[in-house]
Structures are given as C-alpha cells and as structure tokens.
C-alpha cells in the first residue's frame, strides 16, 4: 500500500465510524419526523394523524400545481 491509499482508507474509516454510531443510536429512522415513535421504519400513518395535516397537504399540492412540478 502506498501513502495516498492509506490516507484515503483512514479518511473513509473516520467517516464511517460516526455514521455507523449514529445509525446504531437512532435506528434506520434517524431523520424521520416520527423518530421518537419509530421502530426502524418510517410510518406515514402517524404523520397523517397530526393536526393540520390535511390543510398542509392541500397547500403543498397547490404549490406543486402552481409551479408545474
């Protein structure tokens, strides 16, 4: 192994270790809005039960139609 390869390997390991620890700590639903109640998968049913979901959803649909996405 030459020096650049060794440096690249060290950088990859330094990036992977915190990522693995984060996933182990928060599960696979780390950035999910339901992560407190999430058990390893993001459930959209819990999001739909939140107050104001229908209004927010309608506003988002309106914006999408307005901008032509």
XYZ file of C-alpha atoms in Angstrom:
69
model
C 0.000 0.000 0.000
C 1.221 3.438 -0.817
C 0.702 6.578 1.281
C -2.290 8.067 -0.672
C -4.169 4.771 -0.419
C -3.515 4.604 3.304
C -4.669 8.197 3.803
C -7.854 7.539 1.791
C -8.554 4.426 3.876
C -8.112 6.360 7.123
C -10.470 9.102 5.907
C -13.106 6.544 4.903
C -12.874 4.846 8.287
C -13.113 8.198 10.074
C -16.295 8.991 8.134
C -17.881 5.568 8.518
C -17.448 5.192 12.272
C -19.638 8.219 13.231
C -22.215 7.244 10.596
C -22.461 3.709 11.976
C -22.711 5.007 15.535
C -25.483 7.431 14.513
C -27.470 4.689 12.796
C -26.967 2.390 15.776
C -28.146 5.153 18.147
C -31.173 6.407 16.189
C -32.060 3.358 14.118
C -32.814 3.488 10.432
C -35.310 6.271 11.004
C -32.772 8.894 12.135
C -34.187 11.796 10.150
C -37.810 10.673 10.255
C -40.247 13.200 11.769
C -41.703 10.331 13.835
C -38.346 9.116 15.077
C -39.451 9.142 18.718
C -42.172 6.640 17.891
C -40.365 4.977 15.011
C -39.253 1.373 15.339
C -36.852 1.093 12.434
C -39.138 2.183 9.613
C -40.868 5.450 8.839
C -44.617 5.150 9.171
C -46.659 7.728 7.293
C -49.828 6.813 9.197
C -48.548 8.587 12.308
C -47.832 11.712 10.270
C -51.370 11.718 8.869
C -52.782 11.793 12.398
C -51.075 15.086 13.225
C -53.344 18.128 13.482
C -53.430 20.268 10.366
C -52.127 17.508 8.104
C -54.943 17.855 5.576
C -54.535 21.631 5.296
C -50.782 21.388 4.940
C -51.135 18.656 2.353
C -53.590 20.760 0.355
C -51.243 23.770 0.471
C -48.343 21.645 -0.741
C -50.455 20.261 -3.594
C -51.493 23.802 -4.505
C -47.862 24.979 -4.605
C -46.854 21.994 -6.725
C -49.630 22.699 -9.233
C -48.754 26.405 -9.253
C -45.109 25.786 -10.123
C -45.819 22.971 -12.562
C -43.870 20.168 -10.903
